[in-house]
XYZ file of C-alpha atoms in Angstrom:
685
model
C -0.371 -0.199 0.215
C 1.191 3.236 -1.030
C 1.991 5.643 1.869
C -0.956 8.566 1.506
C -2.969 5.754 1.806
C -1.540 3.825 4.353
C -1.653 7.658 6.442
C -5.524 7.157 6.180
C -5.949 4.108 7.038
C -3.128 4.310 11.208
C -3.332 8.502 12.212
C -6.037 9.682 15.552
C -8.825 10.306 13.632
C -9.810 13.019 15.864
C -6.534 14.269 15.046
C -7.600 14.228 11.394
C -6.700 17.504 10.449
C -3.815 17.767 11.999
C -1.456 15.820 9.908
C 0.162 16.927 7.085
C -1.777 17.097 3.717
C 0.548 14.749 1.800
C -2.079 13.803 -0.577
C -2.760 17.132 -1.450
C 0.974 18.020 -2.177
C 1.943 15.554 -3.739
C -0.746 15.909 -6.475
C 1.144 20.398 -6.243
C 3.929 18.271 -7.459
C 2.257 16.771 -10.149
C 0.937 19.785 -11.076
C 4.267 21.426 -11.069
C 5.985 18.701 -13.504
C 3.262 18.833 -15.850
C 3.573 22.358 -15.930
C 7.562 22.572 -15.812
C 7.732 19.505 -18.954
C 6.078 22.239 -21.741
C 9.638 24.284 -20.441
C 12.732 21.491 -21.476
C 13.501 23.182 -24.340
C 13.839 26.743 -23.011
C 16.384 26.423 -19.258
C 16.141 29.560 -18.160
C 12.513 29.824 -18.749
C 12.206 26.518 -17.122
C 15.115 27.912 -14.584
C 12.875 30.305 -14.051
C 9.954 28.409 -13.227
C 11.520 25.718 -11.402
C 12.755 28.637 -8.908
C 8.988 30.844 -8.836
C 7.900 26.694 -8.351
C 10.009 26.127 -5.160
C 9.131 28.833 -3.073
C 6.034 27.910 -3.472
C 6.088 24.528 -2.652
C 8.029 25.611 -0.124
C 5.745 27.758 1.651
C 2.976 25.057 1.321
C 5.551 23.254 3.332
C 6.373 25.294 6.074
C 1.929 26.799 6.669
C 2.289 22.507 7.066
C 5.011 22.185 9.227
C 3.873 24.689 11.145
C 0.689 22.988 12.512
C 1.558 20.659 12.654
C 5.023 22.300 15.029
C 1.602 23.604 16.582
C -0.597 21.426 17.097
C 2.017 18.984 18.941
C 3.614 21.787 21.150
C -0.206 22.414 21.963
C -0.219 18.279 23.268
C 2.574 18.396 24.452
C 1.852 20.979 26.936
C -1.669 19.281 27.752
C 0.692 16.281 28.544
C 2.686 17.588 30.679
C 0.209 18.930 32.615
C -1.792 15.507 32.673
C 1.771 14.213 33.996
C 2.204 17.585 37.297
C -1.332 16.214 37.954
C -1.259 13.035 38.017
C 2.466 12.627 39.808
C 0.705 14.725 42.649
C -2.391 12.572 42.347
C -0.091 9.796 43.058
C 2.143 11.260 45.777
C -1.551 12.673 47.495
C -2.762 8.542 47.611
C 1.028 6.994 48.479
C 0.753 6.093 51.517
C -2.613 4.410 50.112
C -0.766 2.210 48.285
C 1.749 1.805 50.894
C -0.201 0.268 52.653
C -2.320 -2.084 49.614
C 1.378 -3.306 48.461
C 2.123 -4.049 52.449
C -1.356 -5.565 53.554
C -0.015 -8.958 54.363
C -1.353 -8.961 58.240
C -2.237 -11.403 59.918
C -6.007 -12.350 60.590
C -7.464 -13.912 63.485
C -11.293 -14.905 63.769
C -13.205 -11.191 64.869
C -9.772 -9.486 64.774
C -7.266 -8.204 63.088
C -3.905 -7.458 63.743
C -2.265 -4.626 62.587
C 1.769 -3.377 62.074
C 1.672 -1.628 64.495
C 0.211 -3.938 67.074
C -2.827 -2.428 66.977
C -6.269 -4.036 67.241
C -9.374 -3.039 64.904
C -12.459 -4.559 63.506
C -12.475 -6.904 61.021
C -15.569 -3.778 58.629
C -12.444 -1.271 59.542
C -10.452 -3.065 58.051
C -12.201 -4.493 55.148
C -12.947 -0.943 54.460
C -9.881 0.334 54.645
C -8.879 -2.260 52.176
C -11.563 -1.911 49.854
C -10.625 2.139 49.218
C -6.933 1.113 48.746
C -7.943 -1.083 46.640
C -10.719 1.252 44.801
C -7.218 4.031 44.972
C -4.742 1.881 43.372
C -7.243 0.393 40.630
C -8.521 4.684 39.603
C -4.189 5.485 39.713
C -3.347 2.212 37.271
C -6.548 4.069 34.560
C -5.291 6.918 35.232
C -1.091 6.283 34.068
C -2.805 3.645 31.737
C -4.869 5.914 30.017
C -2.264 8.785 29.990
C 0.162 6.502 28.647
C -2.143 5.428 25.518
C -2.749 9.263 24.922
C 1.105 10.094 25.213
C 1.655 7.054 22.267
C -0.888 8.688 20.086
C 1.095 11.816 20.189
C 4.571 10.122 19.799
C 2.995 8.335 16.316
C 2.099 11.651 15.273
C 5.164 12.617 15.805
C 7.057 9.816 13.265
C 3.901 10.229 11.293
C 4.258 14.076 10.313
C 7.897 13.545 10.154
C 7.831 10.211 7.570
C 5.153 11.985 5.364
C 7.494 15.054 5.535
C 10.558 13.188 4.418
C 8.543 11.544 2.085
C 6.709 14.173 -0.218
C 10.412 16.203 -0.129
C 11.783 13.668 -1.244
C 9.086 12.632 -3.737
C 10.012 16.314 -5.079
C 13.562 16.002 -5.201
C 13.291 13.427 -7.763
C 10.788 14.257 -10.597
C 11.738 17.538 -10.273
C 15.606 17.084 -10.376
C 16.582 18.653 -7.160
C 18.410 18.666 -4.562
C 16.625 21.327 -2.060
C 13.542 19.578 -0.864
C 16.813 17.483 1.279
C 18.030 20.793 2.627
C 13.881 22.416 2.722
C 14.156 19.407 5.264
C 17.105 19.414 6.800
C 17.453 23.332 7.611
C 13.737 23.067 8.667
C 11.949 19.938 9.554
C 14.902 18.424 11.116
C 14.945 22.210 13.616
C 11.843 22.316 14.095
C 9.564 21.730 17.568
C 7.875 18.849 16.483
C 10.602 16.828 15.750
C 14.240 17.597 18.324
C 11.439 17.402 21.030
C 12.451 14.541 23.740
C 9.931 15.059 27.105
C 7.818 12.485 24.506
C 10.161 10.054 25.191
C 10.247 10.977 28.574
C 6.787 11.095 30.114
C 6.575 7.493 28.394
C 9.223 5.986 30.097
C 8.385 7.739 33.514
C 4.899 6.818 33.321
C 5.970 3.000 32.055
C 8.440 2.741 34.255
C 5.752 4.802 37.953
C 2.768 1.430 36.431
C 5.714 -1.397 37.016
C 5.892 -0.096 40.683
C 2.490 -0.034 41.138
C 2.733 -4.124 39.690
C 4.939 -4.907 42.152
C 7.558 -4.836 40.238
C 6.428 -6.795 37.305
C 7.412 -5.669 34.476
C 6.272 -7.898 31.659
C 2.347 -8.021 33.694
C 3.006 -3.763 33.435
C 4.073 -3.501 30.040
C 1.519 -5.923 28.683
C -0.977 -3.773 30.586
C 0.707 -1.018 28.890
C 0.423 -2.106 25.463
C -1.205 -0.054 22.821
C -2.202 -2.333 19.660
C 0.058 -0.383 16.621
C -1.682 1.167 14.412
C -0.144 0.521 11.366
C -1.075 -3.623 11.591
C -4.185 -4.285 10.022
C -6.992 -6.740 12.529
C -6.424 -10.091 12.976
C -9.548 -11.686 13.872
C -9.362 -15.043 15.414
C -9.031 -18.307 12.719
C -11.357 -20.168 15.281
C -14.534 -16.559 14.606
C -14.355 -16.429 11.585
C -15.381 -20.283 11.665
C -17.564 -20.123 14.424
C -19.400 -17.346 11.857
C -19.421 -18.980 8.958
C -21.411 -22.012 11.081
C -23.525 -20.749 13.032
C -25.639 -18.525 10.384
C -24.908 -21.377 7.993
C -26.012 -23.599 11.009
C -29.327 -21.321 10.841
C -30.640 -21.572 6.931
C -30.243 -24.941 7.316
C -32.501 -24.862 10.325
C -34.870 -22.397 8.883
C -35.284 -24.143 5.796
C -36.030 -27.334 8.205
C -38.369 -25.321 10.008
C -40.243 -23.825 7.328
C -41.112 -27.240 5.607
C -42.294 -28.163 9.116
C -44.839 -25.235 9.080
C -46.400 -26.438 6.217
C -46.335 -29.875 6.466
C -46.589 -31.284 10.180
C -50.311 -32.163 11.426
C -51.437 -30.443 13.890
C -50.800 -27.149 11.974
C -48.476 -24.442 14.057
C -50.795 -21.204 15.027
C -48.388 -18.714 13.560
C -49.643 -16.187 16.106
C -49.070 -17.717 18.811
C -45.545 -18.378 17.090
C -44.601 -14.770 17.515
C -45.901 -14.593 20.386
C -43.169 -17.630 21.930
C -40.208 -16.541 19.310
C -40.859 -12.845 18.401
C -38.125 -11.777 21.011
C -35.431 -14.189 20.428
C -35.045 -12.931 15.966
C -35.123 -9.447 18.027
C -32.518 -9.777 20.419
C -30.220 -11.729 16.483
C -31.004 -9.711 14.245
C -29.992 -6.573 15.786
C -26.682 -7.313 17.210
C -25.438 -8.641 13.584
C -27.233 -4.535 12.718
C -24.761 -3.647 15.553
C -21.689 -5.581 14.264
C -22.695 -3.561 11.364
C -21.964 -0.607 12.968
C -19.305 -0.902 14.314
C -17.010 -2.768 10.437
C -18.160 1.011 9.009
C -18.110 3.031 12.225
C -13.968 1.316 11.417
C -14.081 1.351 7.687
C -14.803 5.383 8.045
C -12.431 6.230 10.708
C -15.548 6.535 13.047
C -13.714 6.008 16.564
C -16.883 4.281 18.694
C -14.177 2.768 21.304
C -13.612 6.293 22.683
C -17.267 6.905 22.423
C -18.543 4.234 24.297
C -15.198 4.650 26.907
C -14.303 1.314 26.052
C -10.920 -0.170 26.790
C -9.083 0.161 23.576
C -6.751 -2.800 24.122
C -9.554 -5.094 24.285
C -12.999 -4.864 23.288
C -15.646 -6.785 21.303
C -15.526 -6.532 16.632
C -18.180 -6.382 14.668
C -16.492 -10.739 14.349
C -17.081 -11.516 17.723
C -20.659 -9.249 17.569
C -21.580 -12.027 14.341
C -20.611 -14.476 16.329
C -22.716 -14.421 19.428
C -25.166 -12.773 17.291
C -25.543 -16.321 15.446
C -24.723 -18.754 18.288
C -28.237 -16.873 19.153
C -29.422 -17.535 16.428
C -28.959 -20.972 15.955
C -30.091 -20.989 19.103
C -33.383 -19.680 18.140
C -33.779 -21.284 14.842
C -33.186 -25.362 16.693
C -35.434 -24.262 18.900
C -38.378 -23.381 17.062
C -38.048 -26.555 15.335
C -37.902 -28.490 17.890
C -41.553 -26.189 19.134
C -42.856 -27.319 15.605
C -41.986 -31.408 15.890
C -43.291 -31.381 18.887
C -46.980 -31.061 18.053
C -45.648 -34.674 16.172
C -47.160 -37.235 18.548
C -43.920 -39.033 18.967
C -42.611 -36.327 20.960
C -40.667 -36.042 22.652
C -40.945 -33.163 25.179
C -43.513 -31.117 25.002
C -43.675 -28.413 22.574
C -44.471 -25.697 25.102
C -40.999 -26.488 27.361
C -39.179 -24.961 23.845
C -39.126 -21.423 24.160
C -39.269 -21.699 27.774
C -35.855 -23.890 27.363
C -34.225 -20.870 25.290
C -34.643 -17.648 26.894
C -33.782 -19.683 29.899
C -30.206 -20.169 28.431
C -29.986 -16.009 27.308
C -29.745 -15.589 31.021
C -27.842 -18.402 31.511
C -25.364 -16.847 29.121
C -25.983 -13.568 29.588
C -25.689 -13.872 33.760
C -23.058 -16.698 33.487
C -20.487 -14.675 36.865
C -17.417 -17.839 35.016
C -14.089 -15.799 32.889
C -15.645 -17.145 29.852
C -17.667 -16.467 26.877
C -17.574 -12.926 26.518
C -17.150 -12.049 30.210
C -16.006 -8.530 30.515
C -18.305 -7.617 27.511
C -21.370 -9.222 29.667
C -19.804 -7.564 33.223
C -20.112 -3.816 30.570
C -24.013 -4.624 29.131
C -24.972 -6.038 33.139
C -23.029 -1.766 34.468
C -24.754 -0.006 31.899
C -27.888 -2.066 32.392
C -27.898 -1.281 36.152
C -27.298 2.052 35.076
C -29.699 1.950 33.751
C -32.132 0.737 36.031
C -30.988 3.085 38.333
C -30.524 6.490 35.990
C -31.309 8.656 38.534
C -28.909 8.106 41.222
C -25.708 8.447 38.318
C -23.969 10.842 35.941
C -25.355 10.229 32.382
C -22.586 9.306 30.532
C -22.769 9.005 26.574
C -23.094 4.568 26.575
C -25.400 5.549 29.203
C -28.222 7.440 26.938
C -27.230 5.536 24.081
C -28.014 2.207 25.722
C -31.817 3.333 26.385
C -32.742 4.831 22.982
C -31.849 1.229 21.859
C -34.283 -0.018 24.395
C -36.663 2.775 23.048
C -35.880 0.954 19.809
C -36.440 -2.679 21.494
C -39.478 -1.802 23.271
C -41.286 -5.326 22.242
C -38.700 -7.031 24.961
C -40.119 -5.060 27.790
C -43.816 -6.795 26.162
C -42.369 -9.907 25.405
C -40.467 -10.451 27.708
C -44.034 -9.717 30.510
C -46.119 -12.279 27.946
C -43.493 -15.595 28.889
C -43.571 -14.144 32.695
C -47.286 -14.913 32.505
C -47.373 -17.674 30.647
C -44.833 -19.337 32.425
C -45.969 -18.371 36.267
C -49.576 -17.148 36.070
C -50.475 -20.192 34.271
C -48.356 -22.475 35.870
C -49.982 -24.171 38.880
C -50.604 -27.962 36.621
C -47.141 -27.334 34.426
C -47.851 -29.874 32.302
C -51.249 -28.999 31.672
C -49.890 -25.932 29.307
C -49.069 -29.401 27.389
C -52.395 -29.744 26.320
C -53.311 -27.742 22.584
C -56.590 -26.292 24.512
C -55.360 -25.479 27.822
C -52.449 -23.192 25.829
C -54.415 -21.397 23.681
C -56.276 -19.789 26.408
C -53.249 -18.716 27.538
C -51.417 -17.302 25.203
C -55.497 -15.283 24.397
C -54.867 -14.486 28.184
C -51.157 -13.503 28.342
C -51.355 -11.623 25.405
C -54.046 -8.936 26.276
C -54.050 -9.889 30.578
C -53.277 -6.068 31.459
C -53.864 -2.923 29.238
C -51.641 -1.032 32.600
C -48.821 -4.065 32.137
C -48.742 -3.612 29.141
C -48.493 -0.013 29.211
C -45.502 0.454 31.632
C -43.964 -2.430 29.845
C -44.368 0.386 26.640
C -43.389 3.259 28.444
C -40.344 2.357 30.748
C -37.940 2.747 28.241
C -38.849 6.448 26.921
C -39.265 7.170 31.574
C -35.451 5.865 31.361
C -34.834 8.755 28.658
C -36.909 11.046 30.797
C -34.780 10.823 34.116
C -31.634 11.023 31.995
C -32.469 13.550 30.976
C -33.800 15.249 33.736
C -30.327 13.901 35.923
C -28.091 15.747 33.194
C -30.159 18.944 33.762
C -29.419 18.436 37.503
C -25.643 17.538 36.743
C -25.625 21.111 34.265
C -28.764 23.467 34.836
C -28.482 23.557 31.044
C -32.178 24.188 30.242
C -31.464 23.281 26.579
C -30.904 20.837 25.469
C -31.946 18.322 28.332
C -35.498 19.919 29.646
C -36.186 19.957 25.587
C -35.203 16.859 25.206
C -37.439 15.591 28.746
C -40.521 17.250 27.120
C -39.734 14.930 23.517
C -40.213 12.088 26.032
C -42.698 12.749 28.121
C -45.293 13.245 24.461
C -44.401 9.276 24.333
C -45.516 9.078 28.019
C -48.656 11.118 27.799
C -49.039 8.464 24.439
C -48.894 5.216 26.058
C -51.133 6.330 28.615
C -53.642 7.564 26.226
C -53.599 4.783 24.427
C -53.873 2.659 27.478
C -57.076 4.888 28.303
C -57.809 3.563 24.771
C -58.151 0.502 25.052
C -59.794 -0.006 28.209
C -62.750 2.477 27.390
C -62.607 0.155 23.789
C -62.509 -3.534 26.033
C -65.407 -2.156 27.769
C -67.256 -0.422 25.574
C -66.634 -1.756 22.557
C -66.302 1.537 20.452
C -63.246 2.083 18.589
C -63.668 5.530 18.259
C -63.581 8.043 21.570
C -62.563 10.987 23.052
C -59.055 8.903 24.089
C -58.176 7.843 20.690
C -58.028 11.310 19.334
C -56.063 12.045 22.191
C -54.276 9.206 21.524
C -53.690 9.744 18.105
C -53.002 13.369 18.424
C -49.734 13.189 20.840
C -49.104 10.375 18.785
C -48.817 12.385 15.705
C -46.306 15.334 18.124
C -44.496 12.728 20.231
C -42.883 11.211 15.369
C -42.724 14.824 15.401
C -40.215 16.035 17.688
C -38.898 12.954 18.199
C -38.521 13.067 13.439
C -37.351 16.536 14.134
C -34.644 15.735 17.121
C -33.155 13.719 15.594
C -32.544 15.785 12.236
C -30.968 18.071 13.562
C -29.964 17.261 17.225
C -28.731 13.805 17.121
C -27.203 13.924 13.427
C -26.529 17.563 13.518
C -28.333 18.084 10.565
C -29.616 21.817 8.907
C -26.446 23.499 10.368
C -26.372 26.939 9.505
C -22.375 26.097 8.034
C -22.898 23.425 6.001
C -21.907 25.096 3.093
C -21.744 22.092 0.172
C -23.910 20.019 2.124
C -26.876 21.678 1.594
C -29.518 20.766 5.023
C -25.998 18.915 6.388
C -23.672 19.339 8.623
C -20.342 20.845 7.519
C -17.917 17.837 8.313
C -19.236 14.562 6.555
C -17.091 11.404 7.391
C -19.521 8.504 4.996
C -18.099 8.991 1.402
C -21.580 9.609 -0.643
C -24.074 12.945 0.664
C -27.332 11.033 -1.546
C -27.106 8.114 1.837
C -27.373 11.183 4.014
C -30.525 12.261 2.286
C -32.008 8.775 2.068
C -31.327 8.079 5.838
C -33.197 11.616 7.039
C -36.555 9.933 4.621
C -36.034 6.755 5.611
C -36.466 7.762 9.165
C -39.166 10.242 8.656
C -41.097 6.704 6.456
C -41.001 4.443 9.042
C -41.234 7.439 11.912
C -44.765 7.218 10.795
C -44.931 3.955 9.950
C -48.061 3.820 12.523
C -50.309 5.152 10.350
C -50.511 2.485 8.460
C -50.487 0.078 11.370
C -53.100 1.775 12.534
C -55.521 1.703 9.814
C -54.690 -1.960 9.307
C -55.644 -2.307 12.898
C -58.513 -0.200 13.025
C -60.257 -1.603 9.528
C -59.363 -5.215 9.507
C -57.916 -6.815 12.530
C -57.121 -10.158 13.115
C -54.403 -11.168 12.570
C -53.229 -9.169 9.697
C -53.157 -6.676 12.616
C -50.421 -8.041 14.011
C -48.512 -9.006 11.043
C -48.660 -5.272 10.352
C -47.291 -4.740 14.140
C -44.399 -7.602 14.285
C -42.890 -6.443 10.657
C -43.804 -2.201 12.343
C -41.019 -3.974 14.921
C -38.707 -4.936 12.472
C -38.475 -1.927 10.742
C -38.155 0.650 13.531
C -35.258 -1.716 14.732
C -33.840 -1.046 11.000
C -34.652 2.481 12.044
C -31.846 2.521 14.986
C -29.788 0.642 12.708
C -29.729 3.548 10.503
C -29.804 5.554 13.372
C -26.904 4.276 15.017
C -24.284 5.612 12.031
C -25.348 9.388 12.762
C -26.116 9.486 15.988
C -22.084 8.130 16.156
C -20.287 10.183 13.356
C -21.839 13.531 15.070
C -20.440 12.324 17.792
C -17.111 12.069 16.741
C -17.031 15.165 14.480
C -17.782 16.651 17.877
C -14.610 15.323 19.768
C -12.285 15.181 16.350
C -13.788 19.315 16.708
C -12.400 19.173 20.006
C -9.190 17.314 18.515
C -10.049 14.881 21.686
C -8.792 11.077 21.349
C -7.747 9.370 24.996
C -10.742 9.462 27.836
C -9.831 11.921 30.341
C -9.581 10.832 33.776
C -7.822 11.143 37.193
C -8.475 10.585 40.391
C -9.371 13.322 42.547
C -11.792 16.006 41.034
C -8.725 19.293 39.688
C -10.438 22.078 41.490
C -10.700 25.939 39.149
C -7.846 26.959 41.366
C -5.419 25.069 40.473
C -5.846 25.341 36.909
C -5.426 28.986 37.298
C -1.640 28.362 39.357
C -1.072 26.293 36.165
C -1.652 28.717 33.680
C -0.459 31.520 35.842
C 3.181 29.029 35.815
C 3.092 27.823 32.293
C 2.732 32.593 31.083
C 6.329 32.692 33.982
C 9.125 34.027 31.274
C 10.965 31.014 32.550
C 8.051 28.212 32.272
C 6.392 26.320 34.566
C 8.513 24.291 36.954
C 7.143 21.362 38.468
C 7.244 19.363 40.457
C 7.302 15.772 39.128
C 8.359 13.800 41.216
C 10.419 10.150 39.934
C 8.161 6.800 41.652
C 11.121 7.074 44.620
C 9.685 10.253 45.199
C 13.370 12.196 45.681
C 13.951 14.164 42.728
C 12.575 16.606 40.431
C 12.502 16.939 36.941
C 12.052 21.236 35.907
C 9.773 21.110 32.316
C 10.070 24.152 30.689
C 6.736 25.330 29.543
C 7.321 28.301 28.580
C 8.153 28.159 25.564
C 5.582 25.131 24.033
C 3.312 27.606 25.453
C 4.908 30.778 22.939
C 5.182 28.575 19.843
C 0.846 27.393 20.435
C -0.073 30.772 20.697
C 2.339 32.246 17.439
């Protein structure tokens, strides 16, 4: 692969605009070559033109060099400040760390003997040990993220120098001159970004500190600090690719067996019952596959979803892993449907009602399995985020929290189907074996599908309630009415919609009337909620309709995906699927029965697809915001950094001799003097 193409794949996406514009400079060189080719027979004119073009080219290079220098010095000053803060925090917690490392105390029944011979209660000791463990973990995490930021900055330095070296070498080769090499020696190799040695010192000191935090185990420390090489293509385990192919292949085979049984086995299976039992399995497997496609596209176009979701950049699920999980769950789903259909035969192995129950028990065992296997870290992350949604008012809201809640708003069918499954296997379990009888099972299905309008309304409204509370919590934390209270208003319309729908269904059930004042209120709030949500999707979530969109009319100034007509198509798709409830309502009011149920299931699939498309542009918009702030790593600190401390750091930077930051080595015995004054002045030049 040529350097220009390779450069775009290994740069830090959030800093894309700060790298040398290698391809543009290369085009300029070839343009100059074409202009000079017409003057090859006139030496004097050729030399005059060459000198003029070279001056123009080196002026462009000088602009690029200034851009790289300014950005590098700005990031280096930021790294210096973080380095000082982290070491200050480390010094302030050193007593906890030393106590944690030297915590081999003798444990006795009822009491614990400390180093100084005093007796303390076990609960007090355990509480202190828990605090120390948390402190050590936070410090390790902070140094790990800081190390990642240093490696990214070092890569920025090396890639830009390589770009300058190659473009100047190409200049000399194409134009048959040596001035490019001279310019590199005189300007590039004497520039601050190339001559700086602080970054290597910070990397070395951070490694030494982390080795100390790991008890002197260098191998363990460096393994945890490891940063995947940017130039190395992701290699997926062969067994993962093999399993993905196996699972999806088996799904196709079992689907064929299922369809054959559905058509020819007597007695025929009730399609309505089948939908009620197995819709959740399809939604879970299908949604994970679509999310895998999301991640594949984000990786291809440089949308840093790892940073946005604050995942571990050294260890996280790829799209291949999501395909594997989706395929495995899909395989279990199709296998369960096959056993459900074929268990209707006279020689059935076990009652057909066992099949869906066993499927969802398997799903829950997979999700809550406490053992360190089967994607343990990913499942732990998901359960932690789900807990934060359940206790949404008690935690500050992070991007992953409200993104996951938004996904649940499109997967509300999971809540209603869970309600149905619980009803079917619990409220009618006085004699579980009685469910094996066709008549008993059918009555149970009918009852659980409509047994409580109130419970159904709560199930439908719960995801919107989570987002509503999250918006209020964000307002509480930021005191910004816009956009958080306005966003809360959007989700409140969803709550009103479900409330009026419940009133309408209850009135319809009581009187038999299809039209009433509650029906009008339901339709009105549904329409308001849809328009509100569509407008929010386009303007706020996707960042479209920007005033400075330029040539990207009605979109935003910066777009990442190649074809802008993809964006326009997404807007139309979002509008159509948002308003698909109109068609479903008309069918329900006029035709009803199984046709209405089928339309509702199709609407579920369409909503899942709408969320899949929504994810592309929501993450892109967040990524563009990170790019605007040049944010490439997470900001981690152990203790809050006060405003007075920030002011003091700024004053230190403005001093003539620079900031003499007290940066302790791991042993804390000496200081390193760090001159920030020159770097800060270079940033503002």
